[in-house]
Steps between C-alpha positions, in 0.01 A plus 500: 500500500137602445399142422650374827326776699163429338545126551586556867201727554260267321619185670505660844153652464346190344642259756403723792146537361457125463692352792462768767196718428299214350609175661575599859151641573334218304693227681432666836129519420486132400708384800293699750180331382621152592456483880713187546805678352526762772290781358621860489804447725688274261367647175780752446794259554334247270434761230855636518660157467259369234523813283880496532526139389268570206703812417816290491345220296363747243855592404565143390244525220783635284803323646600161640428435867792523742487492878717801581305746282175347632591570862656837419184614323278358773684706762490803269125445473473490880696824519282671239189360669599634841594830343159512331319415823693744720573792264250460218471416134700794360804433719498132400480600131783754526720255686431223251573739212831607656599138559422411138704800379788383717483145359461605136783748506747269675433197278 
């Protein structure tokens, strides 16, 4: 029980630190500096999609690639990214933690 809770907390916090708190602002900053790409207006949608795809692909470092989990995790990444952008880092972390608890305790 404790191991699953610690794993959920660690994974949720780590992934939110890297893919939301780190990548979204970085990707927005890079995108906004290339005038031909649309600048500030399109930076957030690009960052959300790119970080979500990278979030999904990172999970395949330890398992074989399959399309359904790829798309599922990409949409989960979009959800967490929007949650991060609208509600903040802590809410995204808590939500990710609760989702991981849900998955670990049902499987």
